[in-house]
Coordinates of C-alpha atoms in Angstrom, one line a residue:
Chain A
M1 CA -20.1 15.5 -2.9
L2 CA -16.7 16.3 -4.7
S3 CA -16.0 19.8 -5.6
I4 CA -12.8 20.7 -7.5
Q5 CA -12.2 24.4 -8.1
N6 CA -9.4 25.8 -10.3
L7 CA -7.0 23.0 -9.3
K8 CA -3.5 23.6 -10.4
A9 CA -0.6 21.2 -9.7
S10 CA 3.0 20.5 -10.7
L11 CA 5.5 17.8 -10.5
N12 CA 8.0 18.4 -7.7
D13 CA 10.5 19.4 -10.4
G14 CA 8.3 22.3 -11.3
T15 CA 6.6 21.0 -14.4
Q16 CA 3.1 22.3 -14.4
I17 CA 0.5 19.6 -15.3
L18 CA -2.9 20.7 -14.0
K19 CA -3.7 24.2 -15.1
G20 CA -7.1 24.9 -13.5
I21 CA -9.4 22.0 -13.2
N22 CA -13.1 22.5 -12.3
L23 CA -15.4 19.6 -11.7
E24 CA -18.5 19.0 -9.6
V25 CA -19.5 15.4 -8.8
K26 CA -22.8 14.7 -7.0
P27 CA -23.9 11.5 -5.3
G28 CA -25.2 8.9 -7.7
E29 CA -23.2 10.3 -10.6
I30 CA -20.7 8.5 -12.9
H31 CA -18.3 10.8 -14.7
A32 CA -15.9 9.7 -17.4
I33 CA -12.7 11.6 -18.1
M34 CA -11.1 11.1 -21.5
G35 CA -8.2 12.7 -23.2
L36 CA -4.9 12.2 -25.0
N37 CA -2.0 10.6 -23.3
G38 CA -0.2 13.1 -21.1
S39 CA -3.2 15.4 -20.8
G40 CA -3.2 15.1 -16.9
K41 CA -5.9 12.5 -16.2
S42 CA -3.7 10.3 -13.9
T43 CA -2.1 13.4 -12.4
L44 CA -5.6 14.6 -11.4
S45 CA -6.3 11.3 -9.6
K46 CA -3.0 11.3 -7.8
V47 CA -3.2 15.0 -6.8
I48 CA -6.6 14.5 -5.3
S49 CA -5.3 11.4 -3.4
G50 CA -2.2 13.2 -2.2
H51 CA 0.6 11.6 -4.1
P52 CA 3.9 13.0 -2.7
A53 CA 5.4 13.5 -6.2
Y54 CA 3.0 16.4 -6.9
H55 CA 2.7 19.9 -5.6
V56 CA -0.6 21.7 -5.5
D57 CA -0.1 25.2 -6.9
G58 CA -3.6 26.5 -6.3
G59 CA -7.3 25.7 -6.1
S60 CA -9.3 23.5 -3.8
V61 CA -10.8 20.0 -3.5
F62 CA -13.6 19.5 -1.1
L63 CA -15.3 16.1 -0.4
N64 CA -18.6 16.6 1.4
G65 CA -17.5 20.0 2.6
K66 CA -14.1 18.8 3.9
D67 CA -10.9 20.2 2.5
L68 CA -9.0 17.1 1.1
L69 CA -5.9 19.1 0.2
S70 CA -5.2 19.9 3.8
M71 CA -5.2 16.2 4.7
D72 CA -2.5 13.5 4.4
V73 CA -3.0 10.6 2.0
S74 CA -4.5 8.2 4.5
A75 CA -7.0 10.8 5.9
R76 CA -8.3 11.5 2.4
A77 CA -8.9 7.7 2.0
N78 CA -10.5 7.6 5.3
E79 CA -12.8 10.4 4.3
G80 CA -14.0 8.2 1.5
F81 CA -11.8 9.0 -1.5
F82 CA -10.6 5.9 -3.3
I83 CA -8.1 5.8 -6.1
S84 CA -7.8 2.7 -8.3
M85 CA -4.3 2.9 -9.7
Q86 CA -3.4 2.6 -13.4
Y87 CA -0.4 0.5 -12.4
P88 CA -1.0 -1.0 -9.0
I89 CA 2.3 -1.8 -7.4
E90 CA 3.4 -5.2 -6.0
I91 CA 4.2 -5.4 -2.3
P92 CA 5.6 -8.9 -1.6
G93 CA 5.4 -10.1 2.0
V94 CA 2.1 -8.3 2.7
P95 CA -0.7 -10.8 2.3
N96 CA -3.7 -9.5 0.4
V97 CA -6.2 -10.5 3.0
E98 CA -4.2 -9.1 5.9
F99 CA -3.8 -5.8 4.0
L100 CA -7.5 -5.6 3.3
R101 CA -8.3 -6.1 6.9
M102 CA -5.8 -3.5 8.1
A103 CA -7.2 -1.0 5.6
M104 CA -10.8 -1.7 6.7
D105 CA -9.8 -1.4 10.4
S106 CA -7.9 1.8 9.7
Q107 CA -10.9 3.3 8.1
R108 CA -13.2 2.1 10.9
A109 CA -10.8 3.5 13.5
Y110 CA -10.9 6.8 11.7
R111 CA -14.7 6.8 12.0
K112 CA -14.4 5.7 15.6
E113 CA -16.0 2.3 14.9
P114 CA -14.9 -1.0 16.3
K115 CA -12.8 -3.4 14.3
I116 CA -14.5 -5.6 11.8
S117 CA -15.5 -9.0 13.2
D118 CA -14.0 -12.2 11.7
E119 CA -17.4 -13.3 10.6
E120 CA -18.3 -10.0 8.9
F121 CA -15.0 -9.7 7.2
K122 CA -15.2 -13.3 5.9
T123 CA -18.7 -12.8 4.6
R124 CA -17.9 -9.6 2.8
L125 CA -14.7 -10.9 1.4
N126 CA -16.4 -14.1 0.1
S127 CA -19.2 -12.2 -1.6
S128 CA -16.8 -9.6 -3.1
M129 CA -14.5 -12.3 -4.4
E130 CA -17.5 -14.1 -5.9
L131 CA -18.7 -10.9 -7.5
L132 CA -15.4 -10.4 -9.1
E133 CA -14.9 -14.1 -9.9
M134 CA -11.5 -14.1 -8.1
D135 CA -9.4 -17.2 -7.7
E136 CA -9.2 -18.7 -4.2
R137 CA -5.4 -18.5 -4.4
Y138 CA -5.8 -14.8 -4.0
R139 CA -6.1 -15.2 -0.3
E140 CA -2.7 -16.7 0.2
R141 CA -0.7 -14.3 -2.1
G142 CA 1.2 -11.2 -1.4
L143 CA -0.4 -7.8 -2.3
N144 CA -0.5 -7.9 -6.1
D145 CA 2.6 -10.1 -5.9
G146 CA 3.1 -11.8 -9.3
F147 CA -0.4 -10.8 -10.4
S148 CA -1.1 -10.3 -14.1
G149 CA -2.2 -6.8 -15.2
G150 CA -5.8 -8.0 -15.3
E151 CA -5.6 -9.6 -11.8
K152 CA -4.2 -6.3 -10.4
K153 CA -7.1 -4.3 -11.8
R154 CA -9.6 -6.9 -10.4
N155 CA -7.8 -6.6 -7.0
E156 CA -8.3 -2.8 -7.1
I157 CA -12.0 -3.2 -7.6
L158 CA -12.1 -5.8 -4.8
Q159 CA -10.5 -3.3 -2.5
M160 CA -13.1 -0.8 -3.6
A161 CA -15.9 -3.2 -2.9
M162 CA -14.6 -3.9 0.6
L163 CA -13.8 -0.3 1.5
E164 CA -17.1 1.1 0.2
P165 CA -15.7 4.6 -0.6
R166 CA -18.0 7.6 -1.1
I167 CA -16.2 8.4 -4.4
S168 CA -13.9 6.3 -6.5
F169 CA -11.5 7.6 -9.1
L170 CA -10.7 4.7 -11.4
D171 CA -7.7 5.4 -13.5
E172 CA -7.8 3.2 -16.7
T173 CA -9.3 0.3 -14.8
D174 CA -10.1 -1.2 -18.2
S175 CA -6.5 -1.4 -19.5
G176 CA -5.0 -4.8 -19.4
L177 CA -8.4 -6.5 -19.1
D178 CA -9.6 -9.2 -21.6
I179 CA -13.2 -9.1 -22.7
D180 CA -14.5 -11.4 -20.0
A181 CA -12.5 -9.6 -17.3
L182 CA -13.8 -6.2 -18.5
R183 CA -17.3 -7.4 -18.1
I184 CA -16.7 -8.8 -14.7
V185 CA -14.9 -5.7 -13.4
A186 CA -17.6 -3.4 -14.9
N187 CA -20.3 -5.5 -13.2
G188 CA -18.4 -5.1 -9.9
I189 CA -18.3 -1.3 -10.3
N190 CA -22.0 -1.2 -11.1
H191 CA -22.8 -3.4 -8.1
I192 CA -20.9 -1.1 -5.8
M193 CA -22.4 2.0 -7.2
D194 CA -25.5 3.4 -5.5
S195 CA -27.3 6.7 -5.1
S196 CA -25.0 7.7 -2.2
R197 CA -21.7 7.1 -4.0
A198 CA -20.0 8.5 -7.1
V199 CA -17.5 7.2 -9.6
I200 CA -15.0 9.0 -11.9
L201 CA -13.7 6.8 -14.6
V202 CA -10.6 7.6 -16.7
T203 CA -10.6 5.7 -19.9
H204 CA -9.5 5.8 -23.5
Y205 CA -12.1 3.5 -24.9
Q206 CA -15.9 3.4 -25.3
R207 CA -15.9 -0.4 -24.4
L208 CA -15.8 0.2 -20.6
L209 CA -18.6 2.9 -21.0
D210 CA -20.7 0.2 -22.7
Y211 CA -20.9 -1.5 -19.4
V212 CA -20.6 1.4 -16.9
K213 CA -22.9 4.1 -18.3
P214 CA -21.6 7.6 -17.5
H215 CA -23.8 10.5 -16.8
F216 CA -21.2 13.0 -17.9
V217 CA -18.1 12.8 -20.1
H218 CA -15.3 15.3 -19.9
V219 CA -12.3 15.9 -22.1
L220 CA -9.0 16.8 -20.5
H221 CA -6.5 18.6 -22.6
R222 CA -3.2 20.1 -21.5
G223 CA -4.3 20.2 -17.8
K224 CA -7.7 21.6 -18.3
I225 CA -11.2 20.3 -18.9
V226 CA -11.9 21.7 -22.4
L227 CA -15.2 20.0 -23.1
S228 CA -18.0 18.3 -21.2
G229 CA -21.1 16.5 -22.4
G230 CA -23.2 13.5 -22.0
P231 CA -22.5 9.8 -23.0
E232 CA -22.8 10.8 -26.7
L233 CA -19.5 12.7 -26.4
A234 CA -17.6 9.4 -25.7
L235 CA -19.1 7.9 -28.9
K236 CA -18.1 11.0 -30.9
L237 CA -14.6 10.8 -29.6
E238 CA -14.4 7.1 -30.4
E239 CA -15.4 8.0 -34.0
L240 CA -13.5 11.2 -34.6
G241 CA -10.6 11.1 -32.2
Y242 CA -9.4 14.3 -30.5
D243 CA -8.1 16.4 -33.4
W244 CA -11.3 18.5 -33.6
I245 CA -11.1 19.3 -29.9
T246 CA -7.4 20.0 -29.7
E247 CA -7.7 22.3 -32.7
E248 CA -10.4 24.3 -31.0
A249 CA -8.5 24.3 -27.7
Chain B
M1 CA 45.0 -23.8 25.6
Q2 CA 44.6 -20.5 27.3
R3 CA 48.4 -19.9 27.2
E4 CA 48.5 -20.6 23.5
A5 CA 45.5 -18.4 22.8
I6 CA 47.0 -15.5 24.6
Q7 CA 50.4 -15.9 23.0
K8 CA 48.7 -16.2 19.6
I9 CA 46.7 -13.0 20.1
L10 CA 49.8 -11.1 21.3
A11 CA 51.6 -12.4 18.2
L12 CA 48.8 -11.3 15.9
G13 CA 48.4 -8.0 17.6
I14 CA 45.2 -6.0 18.1
P15 CA 43.5 -5.7 14.7
K16 CA 43.9 -2.5 12.8
Q17 CA 41.6 -1.0 10.1
R18 CA 44.0 -2.1 7.4
D19 CA 43.6 -5.8 8.4
E20 CA 41.3 -7.2 5.7
A21 CA 39.1 -9.1 8.2
W22 CA 38.6 -6.0 10.3
T23 CA 38.2 -3.3 7.6
F24 CA 34.6 -2.4 8.6
F25 CA 34.9 -3.0 12.3
P26 CA 35.3 0.1 14.6
V27 CA 38.7 -1.1 15.8
S28 CA 39.1 1.9 18.1
K29 CA 36.6 0.0 20.4
L30 CA 39.3 -2.7 20.8
R31 CA 41.4 -0.5 23.0
L32 CA 39.5 -1.9 26.0
L33 CA 40.3 -5.3 24.8
A34 CA 44.0 -4.5 24.6
T35 CA 43.9 -3.3 28.2
Q36 CA 42.2 -6.4 29.4
L37 CA 44.6 -8.7 27.6
Q38 CA 47.5 -7.0 29.3
T39 CA 46.1 -7.7 32.7
L40 CA 45.7 -11.4 32.0
E41 CA 48.0 -13.8 33.9
I42 CA 49.5 -16.3 31.4
P43 CA 49.4 -19.8 32.8
A44 CA 52.8 -21.2 33.5
T45 CA 52.2 -24.6 31.9
T46 CA 51.2 -25.4 28.4
T47 CA 48.2 -27.5 27.5
P48 CA 48.2 -29.3 24.2
L49 CA 46.4 -27.7 21.2
T50 CA 45.2 -31.0 20.1
P51 CA 42.2 -32.5 21.9
S52 CA 42.6 -34.7 24.9
A53 CA 40.7 -35.7 28.0
K54 CA 42.0 -32.5 29.6
T55 CA 40.5 -30.1 27.1
S56 CA 37.2 -31.9 26.7
V57 CA 37.3 -31.5 23.0
P58 CA 35.9 -34.6 21.5
S59 CA 38.4 -36.8 19.7
P60 CA 39.2 -37.0 16.8
F61 CA 38.6 -33.3 16.3
S62 CA 41.1 -30.6 17.0
L63 CA 41.2 -26.8 17.5
D64 CA 43.9 -25.5 15.4
L65 CA 44.8 -22.4 17.5
A66 CA 48.4 -22.3 16.2
N67 CA 47.2 -21.4 12.7
E68 CA 44.3 -19.2 13.7
T69 CA 44.4 -15.7 12.2
D70 CA 41.2 -14.2 13.6
I71 CA 41.6 -13.1 17.2
A72 CA 37.9 -13.3 17.7
A73 CA 38.3 -17.1 17.5
L74 CA 40.9 -16.9 20.3
L75 CA 39.3 -14.4 22.7
P76 CA 37.1 -16.7 24.7
I77 CA 39.9 -19.2 25.2
A78 CA 42.4 -16.5 26.0
F79 CA 40.0 -15.1 28.7
G80 CA 39.8 -18.5 30.3
A81 CA 36.5 -19.8 29.1
K82 CA 35.9 -23.4 30.2
T83 CA 35.1 -25.6 27.3
L84 CA 31.7 -27.2 27.4
S85 CA 31.6 -30.3 25.3
K86 CA 28.5 -32.0 24.1
M87 CA 28.0 -35.1 22.0
I88 CA 24.8 -36.0 20.3
A89 CA 24.4 -39.7 19.7
K90 CA 24.0 -41.2 16.3
N91 CA 20.5 -40.9 14.9
A92 CA 19.3 -38.9 18.0
V93 CA 16.6 -36.3 17.6
E94 CA 17.2 -33.4 20.1
Q95 CA 16.1 -29.9 20.8
G96 CA 17.9 -27.7 23.3
I97 CA 19.2 -24.4 24.3
L98 CA 22.7 -23.3 24.9
K99 CA 23.3 -20.6 27.5
P100 CA 26.7 -19.1 28.0
R101 CA 27.9 -19.8 31.5
D102 CA 30.1 -16.7 31.7
E103 CA 30.9 -13.6 29.6
N104 CA 33.4 -15.7 27.8
A105 CA 32.3 -19.1 26.6
H106 CA 33.5 -22.0 24.5
T107 CA 31.4 -24.8 23.3
V108 CA 32.2 -27.9 21.3
F109 CA 29.4 -29.9 19.7
E110 CA 29.8 -33.3 18.0
I111 CA 26.7 -34.3 16.3
G112 CA 26.5 -38.0 15.5
Q113 CA 25.7 -39.6 12.1
G114 CA 22.1 -39.1 11.1
A115 CA 21.2 -37.1 14.2
K116 CA 18.7 -34.2 13.9
V117 CA 19.3 -31.3 16.3
S118 CA 17.7 -28.0 16.8
L119 CA 19.5 -25.6 19.1
E120 CA 18.8 -22.1 20.3
L121 CA 21.8 -20.1 21.3
L122 CA 20.7 -17.8 24.1
E123 CA 22.4 -14.5 24.2
N124 CA 25.1 -13.6 26.6
I125 CA 23.2 -11.4 29.0
S126 CA 26.3 -10.4 31.0
D127 CA 26.0 -6.8 31.9
R128 CA 29.8 -6.4 31.4
D129 CA 30.8 -4.4 28.5
F130 CA 32.8 -7.2 26.9
A131 CA 31.8 -10.8 26.1
S132 CA 33.0 -13.4 23.7
E133 CA 31.9 -16.8 22.6
R134 CA 33.2 -19.5 20.4
L135 CA 31.4 -22.6 19.0
D136 CA 33.1 -25.5 17.4
I137 CA 30.6 -27.8 15.7
F138 CA 31.3 -31.1 14.0
V139 CA 28.4 -32.4 12.1
G140 CA 28.4 -36.1 11.2
K141 CA 27.4 -37.8 8.1
D142 CA 23.7 -37.2 7.0
A143 CA 23.1 -35.2 10.3
E144 CA 21.1 -32.1 10.4
L145 CA 21.6 -29.1 12.6
E146 CA 19.4 -26.0 13.1
L147 CA 20.9 -23.1 15.0
F148 CA 19.0 -20.0 15.8
S149 CA 19.7 -17.0 18.0
A150 CA 18.2 -13.7 18.9
E151 CA 20.6 -11.1 20.3
K152 CA 19.9 -7.8 22.1
G153 CA 23.0 -6.2 23.3
H154 CA 22.9 -3.0 25.2
E155 CA 24.5 0.3 24.0
G156 CA 28.2 0.4 24.8
A157 CA 28.6 -3.4 24.9
I158 CA 31.0 -5.3 22.7
R159 CA 30.1 -8.8 21.8
F160 CA 32.1 -11.4 19.8
R161 CA 30.7 -14.7 18.5
H162 CA 32.9 -17.0 16.5
F163 CA 31.9 -20.3 15.1
E164 CA 33.6 -23.0 13.2
I165 CA 31.5 -25.6 11.6
H166 CA 32.6 -28.8 9.9
L167 CA 30.1 -30.7 7.7
A168 CA 30.5 -34.3 6.8
E169 CA 29.0 -36.0 3.8
G170 CA 25.3 -35.4 3.3
S171 CA 25.0 -33.2 6.4
T172 CA 23.0 -30.0 6.6
V173 CA 23.4 -26.9 8.9
R174 CA 21.0 -24.0 8.9
V175 CA 21.8 -20.9 10.9
L176 CA 19.2 -18.2 11.6
D177 CA 20.4 -15.1 13.4
L178 CA 18.2 -12.2 14.5
N179 CA 20.0 -9.2 16.0
E180 CA 18.0 -6.4 17.5
T181 CA 20.7 -4.3 19.1
S182 CA 22.3 -1.1 20.0
A183 CA 25.6 -2.8 20.8
T184 CA 28.8 -3.4 18.8
M185 CA 28.8 -7.0 17.7
R186 CA 31.0 -9.1 15.5
L187 CA 30.0 -12.5 14.2
S188 CA 32.8 -14.4 12.5
G189 CA 32.7 -17.9 11.2
V190 CA 34.4 -20.5 9.2
V191 CA 32.3 -23.1 7.6
K192 CA 34.0 -26.2 6.0
L193 CA 31.9 -28.2 3.7
E194 CA 34.1 -31.3 3.9
G195 CA 31.8 -34.1 2.8
E196 CA 30.2 -34.5 -0.5
N197 CA 26.6 -33.2 -0.8
S198 CA 26.7 -31.2 2.4
H199 CA 24.7 -28.1 2.7
F200 CA 25.1 -24.9 4.7
E201 CA 22.5 -22.1 5.0
Y202 CA 23.0 -18.8 6.8
R203 CA 20.1 -16.3 7.3
S204 CA 20.4 -13.2 9.3
L205 CA 18.2 -10.2 10.1
N206 CA 19.7 -7.2 11.7
L207 CA 17.5 -4.6 13.2
N208 CA 19.9 -2.0 14.4
K209 CA 19.3 1.3 16.1
G210 CA 21.0 3.9 18.2
M211 CA 24.8 3.6 17.7
A212 CA 24.6 -0.1 17.0
S213 CA 27.5 -1.5 15.0
T214 CA 27.1 -5.1 13.8
H215 CA 29.6 -6.9 11.6
V216 CA 29.6 -10.3 10.0
H217 CA 32.8 -11.9 8.7
L218 CA 32.0 -15.3 7.2
R219 CA 34.2 -17.7 5.3
I220 CA 32.5 -20.7 3.6
E221 CA 34.9 -23.2 2.2
H222 CA 33.6 -25.7 -0.3
K223 CA 36.0 -28.6 0.1
A224 CA 34.1 -31.5 -1.6
P225 CA 32.0 -31.9 -4.8
H226 CA 28.2 -31.2 -5.0
C227 CA 28.0 -29.0 -1.9
T228 CA 25.6 -26.1 -1.6
S229 CA 25.7 -23.0 0.5
S230 CA 23.5 -19.9 0.8
Q231 CA 23.7 -16.6 2.6
F232 CA 20.6 -14.4 2.9
V233 CA 21.0 -11.3 5.0
R234 CA 18.6 -8.4 5.5
N235 CA 19.4 -5.2 7.4
L236 CA 17.0 -2.6 8.7
L237 CA 19.1 0.2 10.0
G238 CA 17.8 3.2 12.0
D239 CA 19.3 6.2 13.8
S240 CA 23.1 6.1 13.4
A241 CA 23.4 2.3 13.2
Y242 CA 26.1 0.7 11.1
A243 CA 26.3 -2.8 9.7
S244 CA 28.8 -4.6 7.6
Y245 CA 28.8 -7.9 5.8
D246 CA 32.0 -9.5 4.6
G247 CA 31.1 -12.9 3.2
A248 CA 33.5 -15.1 1.3
V249 CA 32.9 -18.4 -0.6
I250 CA 36.0 -20.4 -1.5
V251 CA 35.5 -23.3 -3.9
G252 CA 38.3 -25.8 -4.1
T253 CA 39.9 -27.3 -7.2
H254 CA 37.9 -30.5 -7.2
C255 CA 34.5 -29.2 -6.1
T256 CA 32.3 -30.2 -9.1
G257 CA 28.7 -29.2 -8.9
T258 CA 29.1 -26.5 -6.3
L259 CA 26.1 -24.2 -5.8
S260 CA 26.4 -21.1 -3.7
S261 CA 24.5 -17.8 -3.4
Q262 CA 24.8 -14.7 -1.3
L263 CA 22.2 -12.0 -1.1
V264 CA 22.3 -8.9 1.2
N265 CA 19.4 -6.5 1.2
T266 CA 19.5 -3.3 3.3
I267 CA 17.0 -0.7 4.1
L268 CA 18.3 2.5 5.6
I269 CA 15.5 4.0 7.7
S270 CA 17.6 7.0 8.8
E271 CA 19.9 9.2 6.8
D272 CA 22.7 8.6 9.3
A273 CA 22.6 4.8 9.0
K274 CA 25.3 3.1 7.1
I275 CA 26.0 -0.3 5.5
S276 CA 29.2 -1.9 4.0
V277 CA 29.0 -5.1 2.0
K278 CA 31.9 -7.1 0.6
P279 CA 31.2 -10.2 -1.3
V280 CA 34.3 -12.4 -2.0
L281 CA 34.4 -15.3 -4.4
K282 CA 37.5 -17.5 -4.8
I283 CA 36.7 -20.2 -7.3
Y284 CA 39.2 -22.8 -8.4
H285 CA 37.0 -25.0 -10.5
D286 CA 34.9 -24.4 -13.6
D287 CA 31.8 -26.5 -13.0
V288 CA 30.2 -24.3 -10.3
E289 CA 27.4 -21.8 -10.0
C290 CA 28.1 -19.0 -7.5
T291 CA 26.0 -15.8 -7.3
H292 CA 26.1 -12.8 -5.2
G293 CA 23.9 -9.7 -5.0
N294 CA 23.5 -6.6 -2.8
T295 CA 20.8 -4.0 -2.6
C296 CA 20.5 -0.9 -0.5
G297 CA 17.8 1.7 -0.3
T298 CA 15.1 3.3 1.7
L299 CA 11.5 2.2 2.1
D300 CA 9.7 2.5 -1.2
A301 CA 7.8 5.8 -1.4
E302 CA 5.3 4.3 -3.9
S303 CA 4.5 1.4 -1.6
I304 CA 4.0 3.8 1.3
Y305 CA 1.7 5.9 -0.8
Y306 CA -0.3 2.8 -2.0
L307 CA -0.9 1.6 1.6
Q308 CA -1.8 5.1 2.7
S309 CA -4.2 5.5 -0.2
R310 CA -6.3 2.7 1.4
G311 CA -6.5 4.5 4.7
I312 CA -3.4 3.0 6.5
S313 CA -1.5 5.6 8.4
F314 CA 2.1 6.6 7.5
T315 CA 3.5 5.0 10.6
D316 CA 1.6 1.8 10.1
A317 CA 2.6 1.8 6.4
H318 CA 6.2 2.0 7.4
R319 CA 5.8 -0.8 9.9
I320 CA 4.0 -3.0 7.4
L321 CA 6.7 -2.6 4.8
M322 CA 9.5 -3.2 7.4
R323 CA 7.8 -6.3 8.6
A324 CA 7.3 -7.7 5.1
F325 CA 11.0 -7.0 4.4
A326 CA 12.1 -8.6 7.6
E327 CA 9.8 -11.6 7.7
E328 CA 11.1 -13.1 4.5
V329 CA 14.2 -14.0 6.4
L330 CA 12.2 -15.9 9.0
L331 CA 9.4 -17.3 6.9
A332 CA 11.5 -19.0 4.3
H333 CA 13.6 -20.7 7.0
P334 CA 12.4 -24.2 7.9
I335 CA 13.3 -23.9 11.6
A336 CA 10.0 -24.1 13.3
T337 CA 11.3 -24.1 16.9
G338 CA 11.2 -20.6 18.4
R339 CA 9.7 -19.0 15.3
E340 CA 6.9 -17.5 17.3
R341 CA 9.4 -16.1 19.7
L342 CA 11.5 -14.6 17.0
Q343 CA 8.4 -13.1 15.4
K344 CA 7.4 -11.5 18.7
I345 CA 10.9 -10.0 19.0
L346 CA 10.6 -8.9 15.4
Q347 CA 7.3 -7.1 16.1
E348 CA 8.6 -5.4 19.2
S349 CA 11.8 -4.3 17.3
L350 CA 9.9 -2.9 14.4
N351 CA 7.7 -0.9 16.8
G352 CA 10.9 0.6 18.2
L353 CA 12.4 1.2 14.7
S354 CA 9.3 2.8 13.2
K355 CA 9.1 5.4 15.9
N356 CA 12.4 6.8 14.7

C-alpha cells in the first residue's frame, strides 16, 4: 500500500530533517511511530502530504503504486492519503459541514463519481458525529473556529471517518485529549480501520496504543527509523525512555 | 447653487497630492475634470445656498456649499445635477431603490421620526468616463436607515460619490458598500452624529482587479453624548489594483460615552496590488472608547495547505478562503434586503479574482 524508500527532506531554508526513511505499510496494518521531540515525526507526515514548507531531497513515496511525490497536495489526498494534523488550524468563515461536503465532492470528482446526495451526506455525517460523540453545535461553527484542542482532534477524526482514506497518518492525535475523549477518538479510529485500510500513528505515549493496537512500532531518531518492533517496543519505551536507543544510534 | 459650486471649486483648485484629503488618490486622473470644468458655462444668476422651494432641499436643512472643502461634494452640483428630494413620513416603513438620473446626480433624503427605511443605491451605469453623485441624508429622531450599494465601474472610468448624513437622537444608519471594479472610484462622506444615542455603521468590501483604484475618505463626527460608530472594511486586491482608506473619527468636547471602532483588513492576491490606510482619531473628551486596527497580508499558506490536504484543489482553496474573508462583511450586517443579490455578485467576483 504505502512504500517509503530512502526519503530525505529539508526545510526550505536548507535544514535537513529526514535523512533516509524506509517504511512499508500494508493494508490492514497499524504502525506507530515514536521518538523524541524534533526527531522528524511530524515532518514525515507533512512531507508525504506535500506541505510547501519542505523540500524533498531524495527518495520515493508510492501509494498503491502511484508516485505521491509527483502530485500536488490535493491529488495526494484524493489518492487516499489523509493527514491528521498535530495542530489543526482554525479557518473562520468556512462552515464545518460545508467544508466537509466540498472535500467529499472534490474526492468524488477526482474519482469521476457524482456528488454525494443530500441524504447520503446527512446519514454519514450523523453516524460519524454519533460515533465521535460530537456536539450538535459543530454543524453551525466555522472550521475548527474557537474549538478546544480536544475538539479539533475529534474533528480531524470526523473528517477521516467521512473521507474514508486508504491510509491515515495521525500526528499526535492523542495530545490535548482528556481520558474520555481519548477513548472516544480511539474507538473512532478502530471503527474506521478495516482490512483494506492502514493507519500510521505518531504518539509519545502508550495510552493511545492501549486502545488502538499497533502491529508495528518504529522509533524515529534524527531523521531515520533506527529501531522497529512489535507492540512490546512501545511498552519498553514507556518504561525505559529513549536513552538506550539514542546511545546505540 | 450651480454657480456657487463652480466658484467654490475654482477657489479650492483641483486637488493635489499634498492635499491631505487626496493624498492617496491618483490626482493625475483629475486632469480630465479640470478640462471639463473649464468648459462649463457659469449661470449668470445666483441661487441661494440655503434651501428654498427653488432648490427642492427640504427645510429646515441646508447645504453649506460656502464652507465645503472637498470638491467631490461640489462636483455633481457644479455639473448641473438636478436635485431629487424625497421625504419619508414619520413612522413610515419603506424599501426602495435610488437610480441616478444622469452621470451627475444629487439626492436629498429627509427621513421622518421613527421611520424605517431600506434603500439600495443603484450604480451609475453611465458609459461616460466621468460620473459624480452626492447624497444628503437627514435622519429623524429614532429613525433607521439601511443603505446598500454594489458598484461595478469599467476600467478607465472615474466615479465620485459623496454623502453627508445627519443623525438625530436615537437614530441609526447602516451603510453596506460592495465594490467590484476596475475603475477609479472615490467615496467621501461626512457623518454627523448630532443627537444623543445615535448610531452609525459603515461596512465595505472592495474586490478590486485590473488597474482599479478605490479610495474612501470618511469623516465621522461625534457631536452628542453616548453615540456609537463603527467602520469595518475588507479589501481583496488582485492584479495591479490599489485601494486606500482614510477614516477619521472626531469626538467633541462633551461627548461622554462615545464608542467607536475602525477595522480595515486587506488581502493582497497579487504582488502588484497596493493598499494605504490612514486612521485618524481626534478626541476631545476623556470618557470615550475609540479603537482602530489594520491588517494586511496574503492568503494564509497554512490554510490553503489544510484545505488541499482534504482533496480540495488549490484554486478552490483560494476561492473558499477569499469568500470566507469577504462574507464576514455581508453576514454580520443586518440588512436583509438584497443580501442574496450581493452574495451572487460576490461569488461572481471571487471567480474572477481567483483566476488571477
